Short mmCIF file of C-alpha atoms in Angstrom, two decimals:
data_model
loop_
_atom_site.label_atom_id
_atom_site.label_comp_id
_atom_site.label_asym_id
_atom_site.label_seq_id
_atom_site.Cartn_x
_atom_site.Cartn_y
_atom_site.Cartn_z
CA MET A 1493 0.00 0.00 0.00
CA ASN A 1494 1.57 3.31 -1.10
CA LYS A 1495 1.98 6.42 1.00
CA LEU A 1496 -0.78 8.35 -0.74
CA THR A 1497 -3.29 5.58 -0.01
CA ASN A 1498 -2.24 5.54 3.64
CA LEU A 1499 -2.60 9.30 3.76
CA LYS A 1500 -6.19 8.99 2.52
CA LEU A 1501 -6.87 6.38 5.21
CA LEU A 1502 -5.47 8.81 7.77
CA LYS A 1503 -7.78 11.56 6.56
CA ASN A 1504 -10.81 9.26 6.73
CA LEU A 1505 -9.88 8.35 10.30
CA LEU A 1506 -9.26 11.90 11.48
CA ASP A 1507 -12.34 13.36 9.77
CA GLY A 1508 -14.21 11.92 12.75
CA VAL A 1509 -12.18 14.25 14.97
CA LEU A 1510 -12.02 17.33 12.73
CA ARG A 1511 -12.53 17.69 9.00
CA VAL A 1512 -9.51 19.10 7.20
CA GLU A 1513 -9.26 19.51 3.42
CA TRP A 1514 -7.22 16.97 1.45
CA GLU A 1515 -4.84 19.63 0.12
CA HIS A 1516 -3.60 20.25 3.68
CA TYR A 1517 -2.91 16.55 4.24
CA LEU A 1518 -0.72 16.53 1.13
CA LYS A 1519 1.58 19.02 2.87
CA LEU A 1520 2.28 16.39 5.54
CA LYS A 1521 3.17 13.62 3.11
CA GLU A 1522 6.96 13.85 3.22
CA ASN A 1523 7.21 13.97 7.00
CA LEU A 1524 4.83 11.17 7.95
CA SER A 1525 5.94 7.54 8.17
CA PHE A 1526 3.46 4.67 7.88
CA GLN A 1527 4.33 1.18 9.04
CA HIS A 1528 2.49 -2.11 9.50
CA PHE A 1529 3.28 -4.13 12.62
CA LYS A 1530 2.42 -7.75 13.32
CA LYS A 1531 0.79 -8.68 16.62
CA ARG A 1532 3.37 -8.68 19.48
CA GLN A 1533 5.90 -6.80 17.32
CA LEU A 1534 7.64 -3.87 19.03
CA ILE A 1535 6.75 -0.47 17.65
CA ARG A 1536 9.37 1.14 19.88
CA SER A 1537 11.80 -0.50 22.30
CA ALA A 1538 12.36 0.58 25.90
CA GLY A 1539 15.42 2.71 26.74
CA ILE A 1540 14.86 5.16 23.89
CA LYS A 1541 13.93 8.83 24.16
CA GLU A 1542 10.40 9.61 22.97
CA ARG A 1543 11.35 11.48 19.78
CA TYR A 1544 8.26 10.45 17.83
CA CYS A 1545 4.50 10.75 18.11
CA TYR A 1546 2.64 7.54 17.27
CA LEU A 1547 -0.97 7.40 16.09
CA VAL A 1548 -2.71 4.03 15.80
CA MET A 1549 -4.62 3.97 12.50
CA LYS A 1550 -5.69 0.32 12.60
CA GLY A 1551 -5.42 -2.30 15.30
CA MET A 1552 -4.26 -1.54 18.82
CA ALA A 1553 -1.03 -0.61 20.60
CA GLY A 1554 0.04 -1.13 24.19
CA ILE A 1555 2.53 0.41 26.60
CA THR A 1556 4.50 -2.37 28.29
CA LEU A 1557 6.96 -2.49 31.19
CA LYS A 1558 9.36 -5.44 31.07
CA GLY A 1559 6.91 -7.23 28.80
CA LYS A 1560 3.86 -6.65 31.03
CA LEU A 1561 0.96 -4.62 29.61
CA GLU A 1562 0.31 -1.33 31.43
CA LYS A 1563 -1.90 0.66 29.04
CA VAL A 1564 -3.68 -0.03 25.77
CA PHE A 1565 -4.64 2.42 23.00
CA PRO A 1566 -7.09 1.57 20.17
CA GLU A 1567 -7.31 2.94 16.63
CA GLY A 1568 -7.63 6.70 16.48
CA SER A 1569 -5.49 7.17 19.59
CA LEU A 1570 -2.05 8.61 20.09
CA CYS A 1571 0.31 6.27 21.93
CA MET A 1572 3.48 7.35 23.72
CA ASP A 1573 5.21 7.65 27.09
CA ARG A 1574 3.97 11.03 28.30
CA ALA A 1575 6.51 11.31 31.13
CA SER A 1576 9.47 10.50 28.90
CA GLY A 1577 8.36 13.06 26.35
CA ALA A 1578 8.01 15.78 28.98
CA MET A 1579 11.36 15.04 30.66
CA GLU A 1580 13.22 14.22 27.42
CA SER A 1581 14.69 11.15 29.09
CA PRO A 1582 14.90 7.51 27.87
CA SER A 1583 11.59 5.72 28.32
CA ILE A 1584 11.41 2.68 30.59
CA TYR A 1585 8.42 1.53 28.57
CA ALA A 1586 8.16 -0.20 25.21
CA ILE A 1587 5.31 0.21 22.72
CA GLU A 1588 3.97 -3.08 21.37
CA ALA A 1589 1.36 -3.95 18.73
CA MET A 1590 -1.50 -5.75 20.48
CA GLU A 1591 -2.99 -6.71 17.10
CA ASP A 1592 -1.84 -6.52 13.51
CA SER A 1593 -1.68 -2.74 13.29
CA LEU A 1594 -1.03 0.22 11.03
CA VAL A 1595 0.74 3.09 12.77
CA VAL A 1596 1.66 6.55 11.50
CA PHE A 1597 4.44 8.43 13.28
CA TRP A 1598 6.31 11.69 12.97
CA GLU A 1599 9.10 13.58 14.74
CA LYS A 1600 8.01 15.85 17.57
CA ASP A 1601 10.33 18.65 16.43
CA TRP A 1602 8.73 18.59 12.98
CA GLU A 1603 5.28 18.75 14.53
CA LYS A 1604 5.98 22.19 16.00
CA VAL A 1605 7.12 23.47 12.61
CA ILE A 1606 4.14 22.11 10.68
CA MET A 1607 1.68 23.67 13.14
CA GLU A 1608 3.06 27.06 12.16
CA LYS A 1609 3.03 26.31 8.44
CA VAL A 1610 -0.41 24.64 8.39
CA PRO A 1611 -2.36 26.21 11.31
CA VAL A 1612 -5.51 24.23 10.48
CA PHE A 1613 -3.90 21.21 12.17
CA LYS A 1614 -3.47 23.03 15.49
CA GLU A 1615 -7.03 22.30 16.60
CA MET A 1616 -6.69 18.72 15.38
CA SER A 1617 -3.51 18.32 17.43
CA LYS A 1618 -5.17 19.80 20.54
CA ARG A 1619 -8.05 17.34 20.34
CA LEU A 1620 -5.83 14.31 19.76
CA TYR A 1621 -3.53 15.21 22.64
CA ARG A 1622 -6.45 16.00 24.94
CA ASP A 1623 -8.03 12.61 24.25
CA PHE A 1624 -4.69 10.87 24.69
CA GLN A 1625 -4.03 12.62 28.00
CA ASP A 1626 -7.54 11.76 29.25
CA LEU A 1627 -7.03 8.07 28.45
CA ASP A 1628 -3.45 8.04 29.76
CA ARG A 1629 -4.53 9.61 33.07
CA PHE A 1630 -7.40 7.14 33.26
CA TYR A 1631 -4.88 4.27 33.19
CA GLU A 1632 -2.77 6.01 35.83
CA HIS A 1633 -5.89 6.28 37.99
CA LEU A 1634 -6.61 2.56 37.52
CA GLN A 1635 -3.10 1.71 38.70
CA MET A 1636 -3.80 3.45 42.02
CA LEU A 1637 -6.94 1.38 42.67
CA GLU A 1638 -7.40 -2.12 44.03
CA TYR A 1639 -8.16 -4.50 41.18
CA GLY A 1640 -11.66 -5.09 42.59
CA SER A 1641 -12.44 -1.43 41.87
CA ALA A 1642 -10.22 -1.04 38.80
CA ILE A 1643 -11.72 -3.87 36.73
CA PRO A 1644 -15.37 -2.65 36.84
CA LEU A 1645 -14.20 0.89 36.10
CA PHE A 1646 -12.19 -0.30 33.09
CA ARG A 1647 -15.12 -2.33 31.79
CA GLU A 1648 -17.48 0.60 32.16
CA ASN A 1649 -15.23 2.95 30.20
CA CYS A 1650 -13.22 0.67 27.89
CA GLY A 1651 -15.16 -2.59 27.86
CA GLN A 1652 -14.82 -2.97 24.09
CA LEU A 1653 -11.04 -3.36 24.49
CA GLU A 1654 -11.26 -6.35 26.83
CA GLU A 1655 -12.50 -8.77 24.18
CA ARG A 1656 -9.59 -7.76 21.93
CA LEU A 1657 -7.04 -8.78 24.55
CA SER A 1658 -6.07 -12.27 25.61
CA ARG A 1659 -6.92 -13.18 29.20
CA LYS A 1660 -3.24 -12.98 30.07
CA ARG A 1661 -2.78 -9.47 28.66
CA PHE A 1662 -6.03 -8.29 30.26
CA ALA A 1663 -4.86 -9.57 33.65
CA GLU A 1664 -1.51 -7.78 33.19
CA LEU A 1665 -3.34 -4.43 33.09
CA PHE A 1666 -4.24 -4.96 36.74
CA GLY A 1667 -1.03 -6.68 37.81
CA LYS A 1668 -2.84 -9.95 38.49
CA SER A 1669 -2.88 -13.52 37.18
CA THR A 1670 -5.61 -14.90 34.93
CA LYS A 1671 -6.75 -17.13 37.81
CA THR A 1672 -7.26 -14.11 40.06
CA ILE A 1673 -9.33 -12.35 37.39
CA LEU A 1674 -11.40 -15.50 36.85
CA ARG A 1675 -12.12 -15.80 40.58
CA PHE A 1676 -13.13 -12.14 40.66
CA ASP A 1677 -15.52 -12.59 37.71
CA LEU A 1678 -17.11 -15.67 39.26
CA LYS A 1679 -17.61 -13.80 42.51
CA MET A 1680 -19.18 -10.83 40.76
CA SER A 1681 -21.48 -12.98 38.58
CA GLY A 1682 -22.98 -14.40 41.74
CA ARG A 1683 -23.86 -10.92 42.97
CA THR A 1684 -25.44 -9.50 39.84
CA SER A 1685 -28.77 -10.46 38.36
CA LYS A 1686 -28.59 -11.61 34.76
CA VAL A 1687 -30.64 -10.00 31.98
CA PRO A 1688 -32.37 -12.82 30.03
CA PHE A 1689 -32.18 -10.94 26.73
CA LEU A 1690 -28.40 -10.59 27.02
CA GLU A 1691 -28.10 -14.27 27.92
CA LYS A 1692 -30.18 -15.21 24.87
CA LEU A 1693 -28.13 -12.99 22.56
CA GLY A 1694 -24.79 -14.07 23.99
CA VAL A 1695 -23.40 -10.60 23.28
CA THR A 1696 -21.50 -8.32 25.66
CA PRO A 1697 -22.65 -4.69 25.19
CA LEU A 1698 -19.95 -2.18 24.25
CA SER A 1699 -19.72 1.60 24.35
CA HIS A 1700 -18.14 3.96 21.83
CA PRO A 1701 -14.41 4.69 22.44
CA ALA A 1702 -15.15 8.43 22.21
CA LYS A 1703 -18.22 8.25 24.42
CA VAL A 1704 -17.20 11.10 26.73
CA ARG A 1705 -16.80 13.54 23.84
CA ILE A 1706 -20.01 12.34 22.14
CA ARG A 1707 -21.96 12.78 25.39
CA ARG A 1708 -20.63 16.31 25.84
CA LYS A 1709 -21.50 17.36 22.30
CA VAL A 1710 -25.02 15.94 22.34
CA THR A 1711 -25.67 17.47 25.77
CA SER A 1712 -24.39 20.88 24.63
CA TRP A 1713 -26.61 20.72 21.56
CA VAL A 1714 -29.70 19.88 23.65
CA ASN A 1715 -28.92 22.73 26.06
CA TYR A 1716 -28.31 25.23 23.25
CA TYR A 1717 -31.84 25.30 21.84
CA PRO A 1718 -32.96 24.53 24.68
CA LEU A 1719 -34.98 21.35 24.26
CA LEU A 1720 -35.58 20.90 28.00
CA ALA A 1721 -36.97 24.15 29.35
CA ASP A 1722 -39.02 22.82 32.25
CA THR A 1723 -37.83 21.04 35.38
CA GLU A 1724 -40.09 18.00 34.95
CA THR A 1725 -38.81 17.17 31.46
CA ALA A 1726 -35.22 17.84 32.51
CA GLY A 1727 -35.64 15.59 35.53
CA GLN A 1728 -37.00 12.73 33.46
CA MET A 1729 -34.20 13.10 30.93
CA GLN A 1730 -31.75 12.94 33.82
CA LEU A 1731 -33.29 9.65 34.92
CA MET A 1732 -33.11 8.28 31.39
CA ASN A 1733 -29.41 9.05 30.85
CA LEU A 1734 -30.01 8.95 27.09
CA PRO A 1735 -26.30 9.41 26.26
CA PHE A 1736 -25.68 5.99 27.84
CA LEU A 1737 -27.98 4.50 25.22
CA ILE A 1738 -26.53 6.56 22.35
CA VAL A 1739 -22.93 5.46 22.93
CA HIS A 1740 -24.04 1.83 23.29
CA VAL A 1741 -26.33 1.54 20.25
CA PHE A 1742 -23.54 3.16 18.22
CA SER A 1743 -20.55 1.55 19.89
CA MET A 1744 -18.38 2.10 16.83
CA GLY A 1745 -18.29 4.53 13.91
CA LYS A 1746 -17.27 8.06 12.97
CA GLU A 1747 -17.96 10.50 15.74
CA ASP A 1748 -19.73 13.14 13.65
CA ARG A 1749 -22.22 10.58 12.37
CA VAL A 1750 -22.82 9.12 15.82
CA GLU A 1751 -23.32 12.64 17.18
CA TRP A 1752 -25.87 13.41 14.45
CA ALA A 1753 -27.83 10.22 15.18
CA GLY A 1754 -27.60 10.95 18.92
CA LYS A 1755 -28.97 14.47 18.44
CA LEU A 1756 -31.92 13.09 16.48
CA MET A 1757 -32.64 10.60 19.27
CA ALA A 1758 -32.36 13.39 21.86
CA LEU A 1759 -34.76 15.66 19.95
CA LEU A 1760 -37.47 13.02 19.57
CA THR A 1761 -37.04 11.96 23.20
CA ALA A 1762 -37.35 15.57 24.40
CA VAL A 1763 -40.58 15.95 22.42
CA ASP A 1764 -41.90 12.70 23.91
CA LEU A 1765 -41.12 13.73 27.48
CA PHE A 1766 -42.80 17.10 27.08
CA MET A 1767 -45.91 15.66 25.40
CA TYR A 1768 -46.37 12.98 28.07
CA GLN A 1769 -47.33 15.79 30.47
CA PHE A 1770 -50.57 16.59 28.64
CA TYR A 1771 -53.93 15.13 29.46
CA TYR A 1772 -54.64 12.30 27.03
CA GLY A 1773 -57.74 13.94 25.58
CA GLU A 1774 -55.67 16.98 24.54
CA GLY A 1775 -52.60 15.10 23.33
CA PRO A 1776 -53.66 14.53 19.68
CA MET A 1777 -54.42 18.24 19.23
CA TYR A 1778 -50.94 19.31 20.40
CA TRP A 1779 -49.29 16.54 18.39
CA GLU A 1780 -51.03 17.93 15.29
CA LYS A 1781 -49.22 21.25 15.79
CA ILE A 1782 -45.85 19.52 16.13
CA LYS A 1783 -46.61 17.28 13.17
CA ASN A 1784 -47.47 20.21 10.88
CA GLY A 1785 -44.33 22.10 11.87
CA PHE A 1786 -42.01 19.13 11.46
CA GLU A 1787 -43.45 18.26 8.06
CA ARG A 1788 -42.86 21.80 6.79
CA ILE A 1789 -39.23 21.65 7.92
CA LEU A 1790 -38.74 18.25 6.27
CA LEU A 1791 -39.91 19.90 3.03
CA GLY A 1792 -37.20 22.55 3.46
CA LYS A 1793 -39.62 25.32 4.47
CA ARG A 1794 -39.32 27.71 7.37
CA ASN A 1795 -41.68 27.39 10.29
CA HIS A 1796 -42.35 29.78 13.15
CA GLU A 1797 -44.77 29.48 16.06
CA HIS A 1798 -45.69 31.85 18.86
CA VAL A 1799 -44.95 29.04 21.34
CA PRO A 1800 -41.24 29.14 22.36
CA ARG A 1801 -41.12 25.40 23.09
CA LEU A 1802 -42.30 24.52 19.58
CA ASN A 1803 -39.79 26.93 18.07
CA ALA A 1804 -37.01 25.18 19.98
CA TYR A 1805 -38.06 21.83 18.49
CA PHE A 1806 -38.45 23.26 14.99
CA SER A 1807 -35.09 25.05 15.12
CA ALA A 1808 -33.34 21.90 16.34
CA LEU A 1809 -34.90 19.78 13.58
CA GLY A 1810 -33.99 22.42 11.00
CA ASP A 1811 -30.39 22.33 12.21
CA LEU A 1812 -30.31 18.53 11.97
CA MET A 1813 -31.77 18.45 8.47
CA GLU A 1814 -29.39 21.16 7.27
CA GLU A 1815 -26.50 19.06 8.54
CA ALA A 1816 -28.09 15.95 7.03
CA ARG A 1817 -28.07 17.48 3.56
CA THR A 1818 -24.28 17.77 3.70
CA MET A 1819 -23.74 14.36 5.30
CA LEU A 1820 -26.41 12.07 3.86
CA SER A 1821 -27.22 10.85 0.39
CA LYS A 1822 -30.66 11.67 -1.05
CA GLU A 1823 -31.75 8.11 -0.32
CA GLU A 1824 -30.57 8.32 3.30
CA GLU A 1825 -32.25 11.71 3.77
CA LEU A 1826 -35.53 10.31 2.41
CA MET A 1827 -35.26 7.33 4.76
CA ILE A 1828 -34.90 9.64 7.78
CA CYS A 1829 -37.76 11.91 6.63
CA LEU A 1830 -40.10 8.93 6.28
CA LEU A 1831 -39.11 7.67 9.72
CA ILE A 1832 -39.80 11.05 11.33
CA LYS A 1833 -43.20 11.24 9.63
CA SER A 1834 -44.01 7.72 10.84
CA TYR A 1835 -42.86 8.72 14.33
CA LEU A 1836 -45.28 11.66 14.33
CA GLU A 1837 -48.21 9.53 13.18
CA GLU A 1838 -47.45 6.79 15.72
CA ARG A 1839 -47.07 9.25 18.61
CA GLN A 1840 -50.23 11.12 17.68
CA TRP A 1841 -52.20 7.87 17.83
CA LYS A 1842 -50.59 6.96 21.15
CA ALA A 1843 -51.69 10.28 22.60
CA GLY A 1844 -55.29 9.10 22.23
CA SER A 1845 -54.69 5.46 23.12
CA GLN A 1846 -56.23 5.93 26.57
CA THR A 1847 -59.55 5.20 24.88
CA ALA A 1848 -58.31 2.14 22.95
CA THR A 1849 -60.75 -0.64 23.78
CA SER A 1850 -60.87 -3.09 20.88
CA SER A 1851 -58.69 -5.54 18.99
CA THR A 1852 -58.91 -3.10 16.07
CA ASP A 1853 -57.15 -0.48 18.20
CA LEU A 1854 -54.47 -2.99 19.12
CA PHE A 1855 -53.99 -3.91 15.47
CA ARG A 1856 -53.65 -0.21 14.64
CA LEU A 1857 -50.85 0.21 17.17
CA LYS A 1858 -48.97 -2.82 15.87
CA SER A 1859 -49.41 -1.55 12.31
CA LEU A 1860 -47.99 1.85 13.24
CA ARG A 1861 -45.09 0.17 15.06
CA THR A 1862 -44.08 -1.58 11.83
CA GLN A 1863 -43.51 1.89 10.34
CA PHE A 1864 -41.76 3.42 13.33
CA SER A 1865 -40.16 2.08 16.47
CA GLU A 1866 -37.09 3.10 18.44
CA GLY A 1867 -35.25 0.05 17.12
CA ARG A 1868 -36.15 0.88 13.52
CA LEU A 1869 -34.77 4.38 14.03
CA THR A 1870 -31.44 3.29 15.53
CA LEU A 1871 -30.90 0.49 13.01
CA ALA A 1872 -31.65 2.91 10.15
CA CYS A 1873 -29.09 5.29 11.63
CA LEU A 1874 -26.65 2.36 11.87
CA LYS A 1875 -26.68 2.23 8.06
CA ILE A 1876 -25.76 5.91 8.02
CA VAL A 1877 -23.06 5.72 10.68
CA HIS A 1878 -21.48 2.79 8.80
CA LYS A 1879 -22.56 3.79 5.29
CA GLU A 1880 -19.37 2.55 3.61
CA LEU A 1881 -19.70 -0.88 5.20
CA TRP A 1882 -23.41 -1.02 4.33
CA ALA A 1883 -22.67 -0.09 0.69
CA SER A 1884 -20.00 -2.80 0.49
CA LEU A 1885 -22.63 -5.49 1.20
CA GLY A 1886 -23.97 -4.96 -2.34
CA PRO A 1887 -26.13 -7.94 -3.39
CA HIS A 1888 -26.35 -9.11 0.22
CA GLN A 1889 -28.23 -5.96 1.33
CA LYS A 1890 -31.62 -7.54 0.58
CA GLY A 1891 -30.90 -10.53 2.82
CA MET A 1892 -29.49 -8.24 5.50
CA ASP A 1893 -32.61 -6.06 5.38
CA GLN A 1894 -34.71 -9.16 6.10
CA LEU A 1895 -32.47 -9.93 9.06
CA LEU A 1896 -32.80 -6.31 10.24
CA GLU A 1897 -36.60 -6.62 10.30
CA ASN A 1898 -36.24 -9.44 12.82
CA ALA A 1899 -33.70 -7.38 14.77
CA ILE A 1900 -36.24 -4.53 14.94
CA CYS A 1901 -38.85 -6.95 16.31
CA LEU A 1902 -36.42 -8.20 18.96
CA ILE A 1903 -35.67 -4.66 20.13
CA SER A 1904 -39.38 -3.83 20.29
CA ILE A 1905 -40.18 -6.96 22.30
CA SER A 1906 -37.33 -6.50 24.77
CA ASN A 1907 -38.28 -2.84 25.26
CA GLU A 1908 -41.96 -3.63 25.80
CA MET A 1909 -41.09 -6.32 28.34
CA MET A 1910 -38.38 -4.44 30.22
CA VAL A 1911 -40.35 -1.22 30.53
CA GLU A 1912 -42.51 -3.12 33.04
CA ASN A 1913 -39.63 -2.83 35.53
CA ALA A 1914 -38.54 0.65 34.53
CA VAL A 1915 -38.59 3.68 36.82
CA VAL A 1916 -39.45 6.00 33.91
CA PHE A 1917 -42.52 5.30 31.70
CA LYS A 1918 -43.66 2.33 33.77
CA HIS A 1919 -47.38 3.07 33.83
CA LEU A 1920 -48.06 4.63 30.42
CA PRO A 1921 -51.28 3.10 29.08
CA HIS A 1922 -49.97 2.79 25.52
CA ASN A 1923 -47.28 0.25 26.45
CA LEU A 1924 -48.04 -2.96 24.58
CA VAL A 1925 -48.22 -5.09 27.73
CA ALA A 1926 -50.78 -2.71 29.26
CA LEU A 1927 -52.88 -2.60 26.09
CA GLU A 1928 -52.77 -6.36 25.51
CA SER A 1929 -53.77 -6.99 29.11
CA ARG A 1930 -56.62 -4.46 29.09
CA ILE A 1931 -58.08 -5.20 25.66
CA ASN A 1932 -57.71 -8.99 25.69
CA GLU A 1933 -58.59 -9.19 29.41
CA ILE A 1934 -55.59 -11.34 30.32
CA SER A 1935 -52.95 -10.91 33.00
CA ARG A 1936 -49.74 -9.00 32.36
CA LYS A 1937 -47.84 -12.15 33.29
CA GLU A 1938 -49.49 -14.04 30.43
CA VAL A 1939 -48.71 -11.21 28.01
CA LEU A 1940 -45.06 -11.25 29.10
CA GLU A 1941 -44.85 -15.02 28.67
CA ARG A 1942 -46.21 -14.76 25.13
CA LEU A 1943 -43.77 -11.99 24.27
CA TRP A 1944 -40.82 -13.98 25.63
CA GLN A 1945 -41.86 -16.97 23.52
CA SER A 1946 -42.04 -14.71 20.45
CA TYR A 1947 -38.61 -13.33 21.27
CA GLY A 1948 -37.12 -16.82 21.27
CA GLU A 1949 -38.79 -17.75 17.98
CA ILE A 1950 -37.71 -14.58 16.19
CA HIS A 1951 -34.19 -14.87 17.55
CA ALA A 1952 -33.95 -18.45 16.25
CA GLU A 1953 -35.12 -17.26 12.83
CA MET A 1954 -32.52 -14.50 12.86
CA VAL A 1955 -29.76 -16.98 13.71
CA HIS A 1956 -30.87 -19.07 10.72
CA GLN A 1957 -30.86 -15.99 8.46
CA LYS A 1958 -27.34 -15.20 9.60
CA LYS A 1959 -26.16 -18.72 8.73
CA VAL A 1960 -27.76 -18.56 5.26
CA LEU A 1961 -26.11 -15.21 4.53
CA MET A 1962 -22.73 -16.46 5.68
CA ASP A 1963 -23.03 -19.61 3.56
CA GLN A 1964 -23.79 -17.48 0.50
CA SER A 1965 -20.72 -15.27 0.88
CA HIS A 1966 -16.97 -15.75 0.61
CA GLY A 1967 -13.72 -13.89 1.23
CA THR A 1968 -13.98 -10.13 1.72
CA ALA A 1969 -17.77 -10.15 1.31
CA LYS A 1970 -18.07 -12.64 4.15
CA LYS A 1971 -15.89 -10.50 6.41
CA GLN A 1972 -17.99 -7.41 5.62
CA LEU A 1973 -21.20 -9.29 6.42
CA MET A 1974 -19.73 -10.49 9.71
CA ASP A 1975 -18.69 -6.94 10.61
CA PHE A 1976 -22.16 -5.52 9.95
CA MET A 1977 -23.90 -8.37 11.76
CA ARG A 1978 -21.66 -7.69 14.73
CA LEU A 1979 -22.86 -4.07 14.79
CA VAL A 1980 -26.49 -5.23 14.67
CA GLU A 1981 -25.94 -7.68 17.52
CA LEU A 1982 -24.30 -4.97 19.62
CA GLN A 1983 -27.36 -2.77 19.08
CA LEU A 1984 -29.64 -5.61 20.12
CA ALA A 1985 -27.67 -5.90 23.35
CA ALA A 1986 -27.53 -2.14 23.95
CA TRP A 1987 -31.25 -1.75 24.63
CA PRO A 1988 -31.61 -4.31 27.47
CA GLU A 1989 -28.29 -3.03 28.83
CA TRP A 1990 -29.79 0.46 29.05
CA TYR A 1991 -33.05 -0.73 30.56
CA SER A 1992 -31.33 -2.90 33.18
CA LYS A 1993 -28.58 -0.47 34.20
CA VAL A 1994 -30.38 2.85 33.84
CA LEU A 1995 -34.17 2.77 33.51
CA SER A 1996 -34.71 0.00 36.06
CA ARG A 1997 -32.42 1.60 38.63
CA LYS A 1998 -33.69 4.33 40.93
CA VAL A 1999 -31.41 7.36 40.85
CA GLU A 2000 -31.61 10.79 42.37
CA THR A 2001 -32.63 13.45 39.86
CA LYS A 2002 -29.94 16.05 39.31
CA ASN A 2003 -29.49 19.07 37.08
CA TYR A 2004 -29.86 18.17 33.41
CA ARG A 2005 -26.45 19.51 32.49
CA SER A 2006 -24.82 16.53 34.14
CA TYR A 2007 -27.22 13.94 32.74
CA GLY A 2008 -24.64 12.51 30.38
CA ASN A 2009 -22.07 11.66 33.04
#
């Protein structure tokens, strides 16, 4: 692979941090070095002064002391000995490739010069170093804790890295043996209740590597408009901790795309929370006003209301759609517009569902839920966040779409079942379990049992679909299918993870500005 190709890969990677024009990257060409490293190969030996800056483009790098892993840095991260660089002394640490990796590196002295010649990279450099320092200090903090406290903290913040490490290397991070870690895990598993959906899926939920930054940006955007202008809505959003869900349903992908999807989720959630406050007889009337305004904005028209709250929603949607037109293809934009329209229709019906009394009403809800559901929204956004991977599936997209329909059903079922134990939204009359129980005059327990049986049947069908798709593909196409299926499975696991760890746990309401922490 030539240097120009690697430079393009670097730009694609760093566009998620800050977009810089290609012509500026060309000015770096002569001073950047790209090198592939095999797993366990040394990127830099110990005993050498930290003259270079290393950025992991693919794979993963680790800081080791006498062969023992101390810190690990995934793709998109700088990797170096911070203390050695500051003191200009030989480093006692080595840098090792934890996986087959592609690393770009450059001389520190040259970096200072290029920042003056190409100032546009100054902000890029600040962000990369800030993220590196945050992660580096996080590891230093872990080293000061007992392993019983350090391991859960690592898994909460960097859980996606654990599965990429061998048990031995993972144990080294905490200065313990694999047997000690195993005993700890067995002890903890006995204390925590298992979530049946996660057991059925067999998938460990992950969070996005840049989750802190994504949370901050989405929170700032919500506060800017502001979407939460009353204490009740802000308090409920605090309880929900929506950023937790956002960084789990999109546990990988370019930051700007994840942020956009997260903002859309935050907007629709803010509208929901505000509208839940109205008396059910009045709900459809107010939803009609929101629906009319949203539809005008989706057509590219301006919309202004005398009600400040509505203007906040309309302005936020206008901002999102303006950004969408620079980020999304026409087909993707149309997909999002149709989903938002379906959301409005479904929510307007729900606002009057207090009076739903017949099987016809129940059929209407299920029909509307085939057009819009939270799972349909996030899986549609998954195609946008990973648009290149989705496009690469080519002829397999049709089969994958069929699999996605089952994934949407699984998310809907798990949400409907788990909301029964949630702190927020527990007693809303439009929840499927409540409606089924009331209209069909059966117990909630029986409804839940039927839903769980459906979940198992649909999951089995999805497993079969996955096998068929894999059998029909070969080589690179098979790898691409596996990668996308992995993303879908992680989304399936993200929802019950959110319900079990956030919505089903009583927490003290705090100021909204800290809701993403």
